[in-house]
CSV table of C-alpha atoms in Angstrom, one decimal:
chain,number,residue,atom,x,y,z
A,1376,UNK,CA,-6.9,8.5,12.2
A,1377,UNK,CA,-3.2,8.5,11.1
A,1378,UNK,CA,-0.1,9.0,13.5
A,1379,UNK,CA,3.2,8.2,13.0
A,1380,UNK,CA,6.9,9.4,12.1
A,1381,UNK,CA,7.7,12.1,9.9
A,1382,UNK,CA,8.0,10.7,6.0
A,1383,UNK,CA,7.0,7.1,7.3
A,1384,UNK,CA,3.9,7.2,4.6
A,1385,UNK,CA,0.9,8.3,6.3
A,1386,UNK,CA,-0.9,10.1,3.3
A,1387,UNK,CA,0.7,6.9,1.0
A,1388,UNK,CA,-1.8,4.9,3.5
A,1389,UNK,CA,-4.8,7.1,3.2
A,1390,UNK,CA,-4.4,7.1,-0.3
A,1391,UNK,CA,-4.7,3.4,-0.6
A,1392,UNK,CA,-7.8,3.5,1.5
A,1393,UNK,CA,-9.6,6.5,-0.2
A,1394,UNK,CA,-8.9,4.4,-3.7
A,1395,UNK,CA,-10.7,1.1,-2.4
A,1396,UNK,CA,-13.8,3.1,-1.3
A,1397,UNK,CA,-13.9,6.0,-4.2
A,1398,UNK,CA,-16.6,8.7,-3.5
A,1399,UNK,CA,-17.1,7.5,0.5
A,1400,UNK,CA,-14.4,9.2,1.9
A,1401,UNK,CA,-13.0,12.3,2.7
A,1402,UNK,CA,-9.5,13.7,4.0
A,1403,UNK,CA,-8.8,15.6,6.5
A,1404,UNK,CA,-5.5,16.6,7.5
A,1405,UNK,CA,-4.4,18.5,10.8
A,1406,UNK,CA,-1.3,19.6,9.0
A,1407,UNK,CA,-3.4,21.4,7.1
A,1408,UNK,CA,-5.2,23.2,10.2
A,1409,UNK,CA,-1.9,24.0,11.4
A,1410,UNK,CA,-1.1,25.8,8.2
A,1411,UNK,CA,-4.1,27.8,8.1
A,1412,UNK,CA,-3.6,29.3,11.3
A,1413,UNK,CA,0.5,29.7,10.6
A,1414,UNK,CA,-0.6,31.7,7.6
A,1415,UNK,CA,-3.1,34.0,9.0
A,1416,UNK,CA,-0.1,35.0,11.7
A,1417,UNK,CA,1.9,36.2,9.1
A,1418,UNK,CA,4.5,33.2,9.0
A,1419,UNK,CA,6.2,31.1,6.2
A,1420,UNK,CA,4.9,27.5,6.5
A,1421,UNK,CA,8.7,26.4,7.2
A,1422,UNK,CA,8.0,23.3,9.1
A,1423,UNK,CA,9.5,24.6,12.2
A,1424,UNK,CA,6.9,27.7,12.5
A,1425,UNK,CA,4.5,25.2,11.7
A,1426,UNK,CA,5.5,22.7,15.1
A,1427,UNK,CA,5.6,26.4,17.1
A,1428,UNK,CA,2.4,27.4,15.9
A,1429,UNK,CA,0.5,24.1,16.8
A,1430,UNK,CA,2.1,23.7,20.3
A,1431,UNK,CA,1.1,27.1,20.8
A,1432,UNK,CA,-2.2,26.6,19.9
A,1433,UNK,CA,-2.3,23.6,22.5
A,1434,UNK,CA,-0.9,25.5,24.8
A,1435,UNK,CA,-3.7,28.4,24.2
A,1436,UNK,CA,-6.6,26.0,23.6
A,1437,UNK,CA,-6.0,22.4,25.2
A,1438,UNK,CA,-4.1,19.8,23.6
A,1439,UNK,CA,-6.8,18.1,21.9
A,1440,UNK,CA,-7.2,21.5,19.7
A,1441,UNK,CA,-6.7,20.5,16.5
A,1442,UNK,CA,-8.6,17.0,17.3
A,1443,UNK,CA,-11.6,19.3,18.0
A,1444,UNK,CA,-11.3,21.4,14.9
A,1445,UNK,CA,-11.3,18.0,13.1
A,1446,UNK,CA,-14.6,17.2,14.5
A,1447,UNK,CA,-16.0,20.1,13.6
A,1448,UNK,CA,-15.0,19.6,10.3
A,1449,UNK,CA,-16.2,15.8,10.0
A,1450,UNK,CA,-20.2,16.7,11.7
A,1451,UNK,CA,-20.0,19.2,8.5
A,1452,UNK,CA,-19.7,16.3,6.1
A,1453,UNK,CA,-22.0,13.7,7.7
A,1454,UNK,CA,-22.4,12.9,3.7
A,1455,UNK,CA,-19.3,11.0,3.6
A,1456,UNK,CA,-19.1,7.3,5.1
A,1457,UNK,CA,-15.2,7.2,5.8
A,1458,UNK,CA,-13.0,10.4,7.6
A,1459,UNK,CA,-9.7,9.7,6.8
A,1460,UNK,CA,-7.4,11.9,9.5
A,1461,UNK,CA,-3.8,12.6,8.9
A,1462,UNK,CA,-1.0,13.8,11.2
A,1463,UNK,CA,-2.9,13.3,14.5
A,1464,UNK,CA,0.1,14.4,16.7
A,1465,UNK,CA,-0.8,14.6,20.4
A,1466,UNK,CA,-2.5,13.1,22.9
A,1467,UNK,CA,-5.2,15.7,23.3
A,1468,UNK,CA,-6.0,14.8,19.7
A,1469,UNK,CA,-5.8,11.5,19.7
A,1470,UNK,CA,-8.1,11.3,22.8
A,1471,UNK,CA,-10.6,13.9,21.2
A,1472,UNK,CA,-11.0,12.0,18.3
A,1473,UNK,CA,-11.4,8.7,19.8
A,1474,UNK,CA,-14.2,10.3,22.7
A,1475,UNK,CA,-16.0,11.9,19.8
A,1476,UNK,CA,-16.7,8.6,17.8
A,1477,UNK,CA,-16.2,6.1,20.0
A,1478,UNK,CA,-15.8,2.2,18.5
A,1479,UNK,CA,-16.3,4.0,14.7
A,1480,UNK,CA,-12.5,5.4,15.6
A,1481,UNK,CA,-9.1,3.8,14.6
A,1482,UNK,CA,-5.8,5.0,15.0
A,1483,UNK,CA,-3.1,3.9,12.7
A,1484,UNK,CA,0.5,4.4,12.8
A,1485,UNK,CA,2.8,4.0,10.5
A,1486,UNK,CA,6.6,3.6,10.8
A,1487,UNK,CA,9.7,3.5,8.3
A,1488,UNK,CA,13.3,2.9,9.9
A,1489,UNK,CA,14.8,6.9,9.8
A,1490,UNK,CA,17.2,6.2,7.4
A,1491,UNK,CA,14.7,5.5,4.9
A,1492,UNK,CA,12.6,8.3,5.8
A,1493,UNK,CA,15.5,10.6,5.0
A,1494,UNK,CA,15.6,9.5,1.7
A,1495,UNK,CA,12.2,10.3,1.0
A,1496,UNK,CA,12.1,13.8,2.2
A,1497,UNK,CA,15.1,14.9,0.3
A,1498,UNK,CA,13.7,12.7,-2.7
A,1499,UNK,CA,9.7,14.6,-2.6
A,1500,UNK,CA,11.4,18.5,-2.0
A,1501,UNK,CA,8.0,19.5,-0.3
A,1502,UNK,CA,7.2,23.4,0.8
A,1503,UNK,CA,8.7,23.6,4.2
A,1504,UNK,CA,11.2,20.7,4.0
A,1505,UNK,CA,15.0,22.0,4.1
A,1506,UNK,CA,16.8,19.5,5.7
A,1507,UNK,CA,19.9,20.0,4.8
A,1508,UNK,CA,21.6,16.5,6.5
A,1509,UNK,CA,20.5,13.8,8.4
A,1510,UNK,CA,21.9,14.8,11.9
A,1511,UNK,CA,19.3,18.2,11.6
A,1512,UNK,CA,16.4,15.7,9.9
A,1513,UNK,CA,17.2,13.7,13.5
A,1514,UNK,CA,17.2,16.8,15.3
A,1515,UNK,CA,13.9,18.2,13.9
A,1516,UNK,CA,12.0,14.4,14.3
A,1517,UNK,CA,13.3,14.5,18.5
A,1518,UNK,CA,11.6,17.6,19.2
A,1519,UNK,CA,8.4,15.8,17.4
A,1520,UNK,CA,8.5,13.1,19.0
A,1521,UNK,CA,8.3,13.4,22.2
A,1522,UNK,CA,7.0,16.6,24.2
A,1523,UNK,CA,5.0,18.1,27.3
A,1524,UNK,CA,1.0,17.5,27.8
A,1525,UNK,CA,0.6,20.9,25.7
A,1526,UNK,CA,3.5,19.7,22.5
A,1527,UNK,CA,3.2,17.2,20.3
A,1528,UNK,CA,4.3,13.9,21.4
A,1529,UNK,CA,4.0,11.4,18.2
A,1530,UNK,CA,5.7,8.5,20.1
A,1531,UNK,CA,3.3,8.8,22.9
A,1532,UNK,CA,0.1,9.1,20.5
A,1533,UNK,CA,2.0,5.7,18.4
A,1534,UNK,CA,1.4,3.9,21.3
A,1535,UNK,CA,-2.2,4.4,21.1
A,1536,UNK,CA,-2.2,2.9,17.8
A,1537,UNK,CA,-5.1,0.5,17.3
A,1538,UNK,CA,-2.5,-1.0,14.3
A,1539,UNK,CA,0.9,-0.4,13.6
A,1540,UNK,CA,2.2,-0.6,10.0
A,1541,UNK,CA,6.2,-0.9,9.2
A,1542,UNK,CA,6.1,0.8,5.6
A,1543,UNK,CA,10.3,-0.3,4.7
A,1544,UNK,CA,9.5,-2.1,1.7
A,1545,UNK,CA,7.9,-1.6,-2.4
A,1546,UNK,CA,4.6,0.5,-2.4
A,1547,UNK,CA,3.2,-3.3,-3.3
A,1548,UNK,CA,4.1,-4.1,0.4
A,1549,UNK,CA,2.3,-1.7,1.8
A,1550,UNK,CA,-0.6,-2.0,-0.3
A,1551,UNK,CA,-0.9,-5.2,0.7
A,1552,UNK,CA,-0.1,-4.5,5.0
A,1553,UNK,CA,-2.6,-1.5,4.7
A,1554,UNK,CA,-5.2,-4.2,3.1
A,1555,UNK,CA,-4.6,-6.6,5.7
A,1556,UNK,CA,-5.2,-4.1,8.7
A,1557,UNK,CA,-8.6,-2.9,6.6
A,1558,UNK,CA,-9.8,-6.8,6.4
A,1559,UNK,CA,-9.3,-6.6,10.2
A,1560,UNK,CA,-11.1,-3.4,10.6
A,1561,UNK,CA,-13.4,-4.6,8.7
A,1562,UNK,CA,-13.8,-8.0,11.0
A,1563,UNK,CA,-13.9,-6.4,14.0
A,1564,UNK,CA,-16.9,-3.9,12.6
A,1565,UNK,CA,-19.3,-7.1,11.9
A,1566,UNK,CA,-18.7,-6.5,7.8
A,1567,UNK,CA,-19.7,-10.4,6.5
A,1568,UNK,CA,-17.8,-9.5,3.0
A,1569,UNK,CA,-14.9,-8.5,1.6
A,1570,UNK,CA,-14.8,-4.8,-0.2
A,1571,UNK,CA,-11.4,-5.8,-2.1
């Protein structure tokens, strides 16, 4: 599972995974949840309608929502050997996830310093991402980052992280720092050999 700051690299990291493994994984992404349900109310995927939309569905459902539609989605695909999760958000989530599979779940944030983050979302011009300066990108990112039991809270769910990766360098560097957390997956898992 993948938590972390908004623009920090998250699906960077899951790409670098899914490539060292090939056919064995599959991605899921709660963003994506969140869109399918924004879209069947009738709403434009504007990132904003998109953070109402889940916290209302926390509210509605339980925190751990989305973490449960996840599941769902995973026991569906017992074919693949590797879930990759992106945009795990609350508490709730994180918790479901980690109760549903036990030691075979990690959580992995990833971090940029904010500056650099900006930069990237006005660089990739996604669906959904106006930000127009960097005082409304901050603006947007504190309402993510921390919330009730029912909101997402991304700073709380960080500190769950099983490993932390600071992505402010060259896509070589983190490459190589989302290698070195996979050897150590890898360790703690009883693998005797290296896949890279």
């Amino acid at each position: 599972g993948f938590t972390g700051t908004f623009a920090a690299g998250k699906d960077t990291a899951i790409s670098i995974i899914a490539s060292k493994f090939k056919n064995k994984t599959m991605e899921i992404s709660t963003s994506d949840l969140v869109r399918e349900e924004t879209a069947k109310r009738g709403l434009s995927l504007e990132r904003e309608n998109l953070r109402l939309v889940s916290n209302d569905m926390r509210l509605r459902f339980g925190s751990g929502i989305f973490g449960e539609m996840t599941v769902q989605r995973i026991k569906q695909h017992s074919e693949k050997d590797i879930f990759l999760v992106s945009g795990i958000r609350s508490i709730g989530e994180a918790e479901t996830m980690r109760k549903a599979f036990s030691k075979n779940f990690v959580l992995i944030a990833v971090d940029a310093p904010i500056e650099m983050r900006y930069q990237r979302i006005k660089a990739r011009a996604r669906a959904g991402e106006h930000v127009k300066s960097f005082e409304e990108f901050k603006a947007s990112e504190e309402k993510e980052l921390k919330g009730e039991a029912h909101s997402q809270n991304i700073a709380a769910v960080m500190k769950m992280a099983d490993y932390t990766i600071q992505n402010s360098g060259s896509q070589q560097q983190l490459e190589e720092k989302v290698e070195e957390v996979l050897k150590k997956i890898m360790k703690k898992a009883g693998f005797t050999h290296s896949v890279f």
